[in-house]
Amino acid sequence: MRMVRLAGAVGLLALVAAGPARADGLREAVAAELPALVELYQDLHANPELSFQEFETAAKLAGRARALGFEVTEGVGRTGVVAVLRNGPGPTVMLRADMDGLPVIEQTGLPFASKRRAVPATGIETGVMHACGHDTHVAAWLGTAKLLAERRDQWSGTLVMILQPAEEIGEGAKAMLDDGLYTRFPKPDYVLAFHDAAQAPAGMIGYTKGFALANVDSVDVVVPGVGGHGAYPHTAKDPIVIAAHIVTRLQTLVSRELDPQEPAVVTVGSFQAGSKHNIIPDEARLQITVRSYADETRQHLLDGIARIARAEALAAGMPEDRLPRVTVQEPYTPATYNTPAFTDQVMALLKARFPDRVAETPSVMGGEDFSQYYRADREKVQSLIFWVGGVRAEQWEKAQKGEIELPSLHSPFWAPDAPVVIATATEALTAAALELMKKG
Ligand SMILES: [Zn+2]
Ligand SMILES: [Zn+2]
């Protein structure tokens, strides 16, 4: 997940570290646990693993959850972990952390910076880094598991805590669901998660009601032509010209065909064809990312790409049996929907607990496969993912003065203020779970 911008005032930063104490003692309990969680975070950060390669991370955390009294199942959706704590009648609450790193060579200069290397699906060895902050998610996950296990007498219900693989390639949530997450284990009434944010001060909480993140589709278009000599174009059919017309016409899908109030993006990110000045190639290839919120908008865009590709080839005189081939990659990442009533309920709680640190934020066109948990049963499941700002106070102040540019998520320089992110998220998730499963 990437690119979120929270509105936040510098004056709020002073509140982040301290904040008013509350009678439930949760903040103090988080503070007592924090050194161990930061130690875990630094260990995870130094040892990141790529999507579906999270073997060490999963094993480490599975052991810790077992020690806390959870029933733990490993290898769900390849490298995923499901930890269940049954504690009497009541709702089922599922908390999710994603645990994969990215093929990025770390340049933060942190003493615990990653030096790991691994081979992703491309087959080319690369550095690996927790450049999306999933290490903060895993640390807060364990903190929340511990606090809720210790407070068993304060809640009643079933707690399902999952560690999801392969968020960065959009496949992990689906892999866990396909492997029986909702059939082999208790199906949740509520699913909850957070993501660290690189455009908000540490400790700020941001949320969006309704659609928060977009449908993400990757589309490949292969455009056949008839190859030939560059000096004799009349003997060929030039696929570069056909593909160029397709690229231009695609710009009208959003600008001329959709309601201007409906968010959508069609970006051609790759256009490849040809080998030499004087050869007309026999093929061109386009790679397109397509973003939307509504299912109908998504379908309109995908149908439109196929229609335009076909029509432009026909316009160039290509025969029916040599028209462009359009492939939509599976699985796609569906739009993330924060169910409104549940979002209101949790945010009312967090606004009371973190005064002046909670803000509603605009939705973004990034993607997050957390969406799958809601989509798997829209009748039953209420879902919410919220942001926790991670920018260090001094960095934030400099950026506000225009002295520095902040790195985004996935940047080799992204170094969140992990103790503040972990403390805020642990307290927020624990408080929310206690509220949802409170006795009586
Ligand atoms: Zn990411
Ligand atoms: Zn992420």
mmCIF file of C-alpha atoms in Angstrom, residues 49-290:
data_model
loop_
_atom_site.group_PDB
_atom_site.id
_atom_site.type_symbol
_atom_site.label_atom_id
_atom_site.label_comp_id
_atom_site.label_asym_id
_atom_site.label_seq_id
_atom_site.Cartn_x
_atom_site.Cartn_y
_atom_site.Cartn_z
ATOM 1 C CA GLU A 49 11.287 -11.669 3.737
ATOM 2 C CA LEU A 50 9.640 -11.349 0.335
ATOM 3 C CA SER A 51 6.018 -12.240 -0.488
ATOM 4 C CA PHE A 52 5.235 -15.936 0.178
ATOM 5 C CA GLN A 53 8.761 -16.370 1.574
ATOM 6 C CA GLU A 54 7.843 -15.235 5.127
ATOM 7 C CA PHE A 55 9.005 -18.511 6.723
ATOM 8 C CA GLU A 56 11.150 -17.140 9.571
ATOM 9 C CA THR A 57 8.720 -14.332 10.399
ATOM 10 C CA ALA A 58 5.789 -16.745 10.540
ATOM 11 C CA ALA A 59 7.664 -19.284 12.665
ATOM 12 C CA LYS A 60 8.891 -16.650 15.140
ATOM 13 C CA LEU A 61 5.438 -15.162 15.663
ATOM 14 C CA ALA A 62 3.610 -18.507 15.711
ATOM 15 C CA GLY A 63 5.793 -19.561 18.642
ATOM 16 C CA ARG A 64 5.099 -16.329 20.507
ATOM 17 C CA ALA A 65 1.335 -16.610 19.983
ATOM 18 C CA ARG A 66 1.356 -20.236 21.200
ATOM 19 C CA ALA A 67 3.171 -19.156 24.344
ATOM 20 C CA LEU A 68 0.339 -16.667 24.981
ATOM 21 C CA GLY A 69 -2.235 -19.473 24.885
ATOM 22 C CA PHE A 70 -3.544 -19.146 21.304
ATOM 23 C CA GLU A 71 -4.362 -22.200 19.165
ATOM 24 C CA VAL A 72 -1.980 -21.583 16.281
ATOM 25 C CA THR A 73 -2.094 -22.978 12.741
ATOM 26 C CA GLU A 74 0.795 -22.313 10.366
ATOM 27 C CA GLY A 75 1.002 -22.642 6.613
ATOM 28 C CA VAL A 76 -2.466 -21.189 5.921
ATOM 29 C CA GLY A 77 -2.361 -19.741 2.390
ATOM 30 C CA ARG A 78 1.237 -20.990 2.064
ATOM 31 C CA THR A 79 3.029 -18.938 4.758
ATOM 32 C CA GLY A 80 0.117 -17.414 6.706
ATOM 33 C CA VAL A 81 -0.540 -17.894 10.432
ATOM 34 C CA VAL A 82 -3.918 -18.123 12.193
ATOM 35 C CA ALA A 83 -3.990 -17.754 15.993
ATOM 36 C CA VAL A 84 -7.326 -18.296 17.741
ATOM 37 C CA LEU A 85 -8.291 -17.524 21.337
ATOM 38 C CA ARG A 86 -11.756 -18.829 22.272
ATOM 39 C CA ASN A 87 -13.045 -17.031 25.325
ATOM 40 C CA GLY A 88 -16.744 -17.675 25.749
ATOM 41 C CA PRO A 89 -19.856 -16.557 23.888
ATOM 42 C CA GLY A 90 -19.857 -13.366 21.850
ATOM 43 C CA PRO A 91 -18.706 -11.939 18.555
ATOM 44 C CA THR A 92 -15.707 -13.086 16.561
ATOM 45 C CA VAL A 93 -13.120 -10.370 16.007
ATOM 46 C CA MET A 94 -10.312 -10.851 13.482
ATOM 47 C CA LEU A 95 -7.170 -8.710 13.587
ATOM 48 C CA ARG A 96 -4.823 -8.852 10.607
ATOM 49 C CA ALA A 97 -1.197 -7.909 10.072
ATOM 50 C CA ASP A 98 0.607 -8.390 6.762
ATOM 51 C CA MET A 99 4.216 -9.478 7.087
ATOM 52 C CA ASP A 100 6.022 -9.295 3.728
ATOM 53 C CA GLY A 101 8.898 -7.018 2.764
ATOM 54 C CA LEU A 102 9.746 -5.581 -0.669
ATOM 55 C CA PRO A 103 12.502 -6.027 -3.266
ATOM 56 C CA VAL A 104 14.135 -2.726 -2.273
ATOM 57 C CA ILE A 105 17.759 -2.078 -1.275
ATOM 58 C CA GLU A 106 17.553 -0.274 2.058
ATOM 59 C CA GLN A 107 19.248 3.129 2.331
ATOM 60 C CA THR A 108 17.977 4.382 5.698
ATOM 61 C CA GLY A 109 21.357 4.027 7.420
ATOM 62 C CA LEU A 110 19.596 2.674 10.532
ATOM 63 C CA PRO A 111 21.809 0.524 12.793
ATOM 64 C CA PHE A 112 19.361 -2.357 12.217
ATOM 65 C CA ALA A 113 18.972 -1.755 8.470
ATOM 66 C CA SER A 114 18.398 -4.843 6.341
ATOM 67 C CA LYS A 115 21.312 -6.378 4.466
ATOM 68 C CA ARG A 116 19.207 -9.285 3.269
ATOM 69 C CA ARG A 117 19.049 -10.432 -0.331
ATOM 70 C CA ALA A 118 16.524 -12.762 -1.973
ATOM 71 C CA VAL A 119 15.092 -13.759 -5.320
ATOM 72 C CA PRO A 120 11.567 -12.510 -6.149
ATOM 73 C CA ALA A 121 9.284 -13.834 -8.910
ATOM 74 C CA THR A 122 11.321 -11.962 -11.545
ATOM 75 C CA GLY A 123 14.175 -14.408 -10.886
ATOM 76 C CA ILE A 124 16.679 -11.588 -10.394
ATOM 77 C CA GLU A 125 18.300 -11.395 -6.942
ATOM 78 C CA THR A 126 17.693 -8.150 -5.077
ATOM 79 C CA GLY A 127 17.966 -6.537 -1.665
ATOM 80 C CA VAL A 128 14.953 -6.940 0.627
ATOM 81 C CA MET A 129 13.534 -4.231 2.878
ATOM 82 C CA HIS A 130 10.506 -3.627 5.071
ATOM 83 C CA ALA A 131 9.874 -0.477 3.025
ATOM 84 C CA CYS A 132 6.095 -0.563 3.595
ATOM 85 C CA GLY A 133 6.372 -0.829 7.387
ATOM 86 C CA HIS A 134 4.776 -4.256 7.682
ATOM 87 C CA ASP A 135 7.295 -4.896 10.472
ATOM 88 C CA THR A 136 5.465 -2.282 12.572
ATOM 89 C CA HIS A 137 2.203 -4.109 11.781
ATOM 90 C CA VAL A 138 3.586 -7.438 13.005
ATOM 91 C CA ALA A 139 5.025 -5.914 16.199
ATOM 92 C CA ALA A 140 1.712 -4.211 17.045
ATOM 93 C CA TRP A 141 -0.086 -7.487 16.238
ATOM 94 C CA LEU A 142 1.958 -9.288 18.885
ATOM 95 C CA GLY A 143 1.495 -6.444 21.380
ATOM 96 C CA THR A 144 -2.268 -6.607 20.861
ATOM 97 C CA ALA A 145 -2.293 -10.405 21.174
ATOM 98 C CA LYS A 146 -0.429 -10.186 24.475
ATOM 99 C CA LEU A 147 -2.614 -7.451 25.989
ATOM 100 C CA LEU A 148 -5.835 -9.202 24.984
ATOM 101 C CA ALA A 149 -4.614 -12.569 26.267
ATOM 102 C CA GLU A 150 -3.743 -10.963 29.613
ATOM 103 C CA ARG A 151 -7.190 -9.319 29.769
ATOM 104 C CA ARG A 152 -9.236 -12.473 29.105
ATOM 105 C CA ASP A 153 -11.400 -11.679 32.122
ATOM 106 C CA GLN A 154 -12.492 -8.378 30.522
ATOM 107 C CA TRP A 155 -13.973 -9.735 27.282
ATOM 108 C CA SER A 156 -16.066 -12.569 25.920
ATOM 109 C CA GLY A 157 -15.995 -13.877 22.377
ATOM 110 C CA THR A 158 -13.526 -15.339 19.909
ATOM 111 C CA LEU A 159 -10.339 -13.578 18.899
ATOM 112 C CA VAL A 160 -8.806 -14.575 15.557
ATOM 113 C CA MET A 161 -5.400 -13.049 14.911
ATOM 114 C CA ILE A 162 -3.922 -13.594 11.473
ATOM 115 C CA LEU A 163 -0.528 -12.923 9.917
ATOM 116 C CA GLN A 164 -1.029 -12.569 6.194
ATOM 117 C CA PRO A 165 1.626 -13.242 3.575
ATOM 118 C CA ALA A 166 2.126 -11.575 0.203
ATOM 119 C CA GLU A 167 0.157 -8.332 0.528
ATOM 120 C CA GLU A 168 2.637 -6.605 -1.754
ATOM 121 C CA ILE A 169 1.723 -8.818 -4.694
ATOM 122 C CA GLY A 170 -1.987 -8.714 -3.848
ATOM 123 C CA GLU A 171 -2.298 -12.478 -3.395
ATOM 124 C CA GLY A 172 -1.935 -13.276 0.304
ATOM 125 C CA ALA A 173 -5.444 -12.532 1.572
ATOM 126 C CA LYS A 174 -7.011 -14.535 -1.241
ATOM 127 C CA ALA A 175 -4.576 -17.394 -0.598
ATOM 128 C CA MET A 176 -5.624 -17.553 3.074
ATOM 129 C CA LEU A 177 -9.338 -17.422 2.198
ATOM 130 C CA ASP A 178 -8.908 -20.075 -0.497
ATOM 131 C CA ASP A 179 -7.138 -22.212 2.116
ATOM 132 C CA GLY A 180 -10.176 -22.150 4.410
ATOM 133 C CA LEU A 181 -9.694 -19.067 6.587
ATOM 134 C CA TYR A 182 -13.502 -18.692 6.894
ATOM 135 C CA THR A 183 -14.339 -22.423 6.977
ATOM 136 C CA ARG A 184 -11.589 -24.088 9.014
ATOM 137 C CA PHE A 185 -11.526 -21.230 11.550
ATOM 138 C CA PRO A 186 -14.271 -19.098 13.143
ATOM 139 C CA LYS A 187 -15.659 -16.623 10.594
ATOM 140 C CA PRO A 188 -15.353 -13.047 11.861
ATOM 141 C CA ASP A 189 -18.113 -10.530 12.497
ATOM 142 C CA TYR A 190 -15.480 -7.786 12.507
ATOM 143 C CA VAL A 191 -12.111 -7.512 10.768
ATOM 144 C CA LEU A 192 -9.684 -4.791 11.693
ATOM 145 C CA ALA A 193 -6.197 -3.712 10.645
ATOM 146 C CA PHE A 194 -3.989 -0.648 10.433
ATOM 147 C CA HIS A 195 -1.323 0.536 8.006
ATOM 148 C CA ASP A 196 1.544 2.886 8.826
ATOM 149 C CA ALA A 197 1.442 6.167 6.882
ATOM 150 C CA ALA A 198 4.439 8.007 5.430
ATOM 151 C CA GLN A 199 2.640 11.331 4.937
ATOM 152 C CA ALA A 200 1.377 11.911 8.471
ATOM 153 C CA PRO A 201 3.050 12.727 11.776
ATOM 154 C CA ALA A 202 3.794 9.797 14.058
ATOM 155 C CA GLY A 203 0.838 8.840 16.202
ATOM 156 C CA MET A 204 -1.877 10.495 14.093
ATOM 157 C CA ILE A 205 -4.760 8.172 13.183
ATOM 158 C CA GLY A 206 -6.456 8.592 9.795
ATOM 159 C CA TYR A 207 -9.552 6.873 8.477
ATOM 160 C CA THR A 208 -11.879 6.905 5.500
ATOM 161 C CA LYS A 209 -15.501 5.825 5.652
ATOM 162 C CA GLY A 210 -16.721 3.733 2.704
ATOM 163 C CA PHE A 211 -14.279 3.165 -0.149
ATOM 164 C CA ALA A 212 -10.768 3.819 1.176
ATOM 165 C CA LEU A 213 -8.553 2.187 -1.465
ATOM 166 C CA ALA A 214 -9.135 1.272 -5.084
ATOM 167 C CA ASN A 215 -9.789 -1.750 -7.285
ATOM 168 C CA VAL A 216 -6.415 -2.503 -8.841
ATOM 169 C CA ASP A 217 -6.281 -4.255 -12.219
ATOM 170 C CA SER A 218 -3.230 -5.012 -14.332
ATOM 171 C CA VAL A 219 -4.033 -5.398 -18.023
ATOM 172 C CA ASP A 220 -1.758 -6.654 -20.802
ATOM 173 C CA VAL A 221 -2.522 -5.856 -24.419
ATOM 174 C CA VAL A 222 -0.654 -7.591 -27.252
ATOM 175 C CA VAL A 223 -1.203 -5.744 -30.537
ATOM 176 C CA PRO A 224 -0.378 -7.784 -33.641
ATOM 177 C CA GLY A 225 0.634 -6.091 -36.881
ATOM 178 C CA VAL A 226 2.295 -7.196 -40.069
ATOM 179 C CA GLY A 227 6.060 -6.723 -39.991
ATOM 180 C CA GLY A 228 8.129 -5.408 -42.862
ATOM 181 C CA HIS A 229 10.749 -2.929 -44.096
ATOM 182 C CA GLY A 230 10.547 0.600 -42.703
ATOM 183 C CA ALA A 231 10.972 1.986 -46.217
ATOM 184 C CA TYR A 232 8.005 0.036 -47.614
ATOM 185 C CA PRO A 233 5.195 0.656 -45.074
ATOM 186 C CA HIS A 234 2.519 -0.171 -47.652
ATOM 187 C CA THR A 235 3.626 -3.825 -47.477
ATOM 188 C CA ALA A 236 3.156 -3.915 -43.690
ATOM 189 C CA LYS A 237 0.602 -3.061 -40.978
ATOM 190 C CA ASP A 238 2.429 -1.017 -38.348
ATOM 191 C CA PRO A 239 1.523 -2.186 -34.800
ATOM 192 C CA ILE A 240 3.303 0.833 -33.290
ATOM 193 C CA VAL A 241 0.824 3.185 -34.966
ATOM 194 C CA ILE A 242 -2.120 0.982 -33.946
ATOM 195 C CA ALA A 243 -0.887 0.803 -30.345
ATOM 196 C CA ALA A 244 -0.247 4.551 -30.301
ATOM 197 C CA HIS A 245 -3.880 5.129 -31.312
ATOM 198 C CA ILE A 246 -4.990 2.724 -28.585
ATOM 199 C CA VAL A 247 -2.954 4.651 -25.985
ATOM 200 C CA THR A 248 -4.456 7.956 -27.108
ATOM 201 C CA ARG A 249 -8.029 6.661 -27.240
ATOM 202 C CA LEU A 250 -7.661 5.090 -23.769
ATOM 203 C CA GLN A 251 -7.299 8.636 -22.396
ATOM 204 C CA THR A 252 -10.960 9.228 -23.221
ATOM 205 C CA LEU A 253 -12.240 6.326 -21.107
ATOM 206 C CA VAL A 254 -12.058 8.346 -17.899
ATOM 207 C CA SER A 255 -12.267 11.860 -19.363
ATOM 208 C CA ARG A 256 -15.196 11.312 -21.792
ATOM 209 C CA GLU A 257 -17.050 8.164 -20.744
ATOM 210 C CA LEU A 258 -17.268 8.315 -16.935
ATOM 211 C CA ASP A 259 -19.267 10.659 -14.763
ATOM 212 C CA PRO A 260 -16.744 13.353 -13.714
ATOM 213 C CA GLN A 261 -17.650 12.636 -10.071
ATOM 214 C CA GLU A 262 -16.571 9.005 -10.398
ATOM 215 C CA PRO A 263 -12.903 8.373 -9.507
ATOM 216 C CA ALA A 264 -10.885 6.233 -11.922
ATOM 217 C CA VAL A 265 -7.406 5.998 -13.447
ATOM 218 C CA VAL A 266 -6.150 4.331 -16.623
ATOM 219 C CA THR A 267 -2.364 4.535 -16.932
ATOM 220 C CA VAL A 268 -0.311 2.911 -19.693
ATOM 221 C CA GLY A 269 2.894 2.166 -17.797
ATOM 222 C CA SER A 270 4.734 0.247 -20.497
ATOM 223 C CA PHE A 271 4.754 0.417 -24.310
ATOM 224 C CA GLN A 272 7.195 -1.952 -26.003
ATOM 225 C CA ALA A 273 7.752 -2.619 -29.689
ATOM 226 C CA GLY A 274 10.425 -2.906 -32.320
ATOM 227 C CA SER A 275 14.157 -3.508 -32.481
ATOM 228 C CA LYS A 276 15.665 -1.193 -35.127
ATOM 229 C CA HIS A 277 15.133 2.043 -37.081
ATOM 230 C CA ASN A 278 14.137 0.503 -40.373
ATOM 231 C CA ILE A 279 12.053 -2.483 -39.321
ATOM 232 C CA ILE A 280 8.302 -2.372 -38.837
ATOM 233 C CA PRO A 281 7.765 -4.930 -36.041
ATOM 234 C CA ASP A 282 4.987 -7.490 -36.104
ATOM 235 C CA GLU A 283 3.827 -6.828 -32.546
ATOM 236 C CA ALA A 284 3.520 -4.124 -29.861
ATOM 237 C CA ARG A 285 2.817 -4.659 -26.169
ATOM 238 C CA LEU A 286 1.093 -2.411 -23.636
ATOM 239 C CA GLN A 287 0.909 -2.804 -19.846
ATOM 240 C CA ILE A 288 -1.850 -0.847 -18.165
ATOM 241 C CA THR A 289 -2.872 -0.217 -14.548
ATOM 242 C CA VAL A 290 -6.570 0.408 -14.020
#
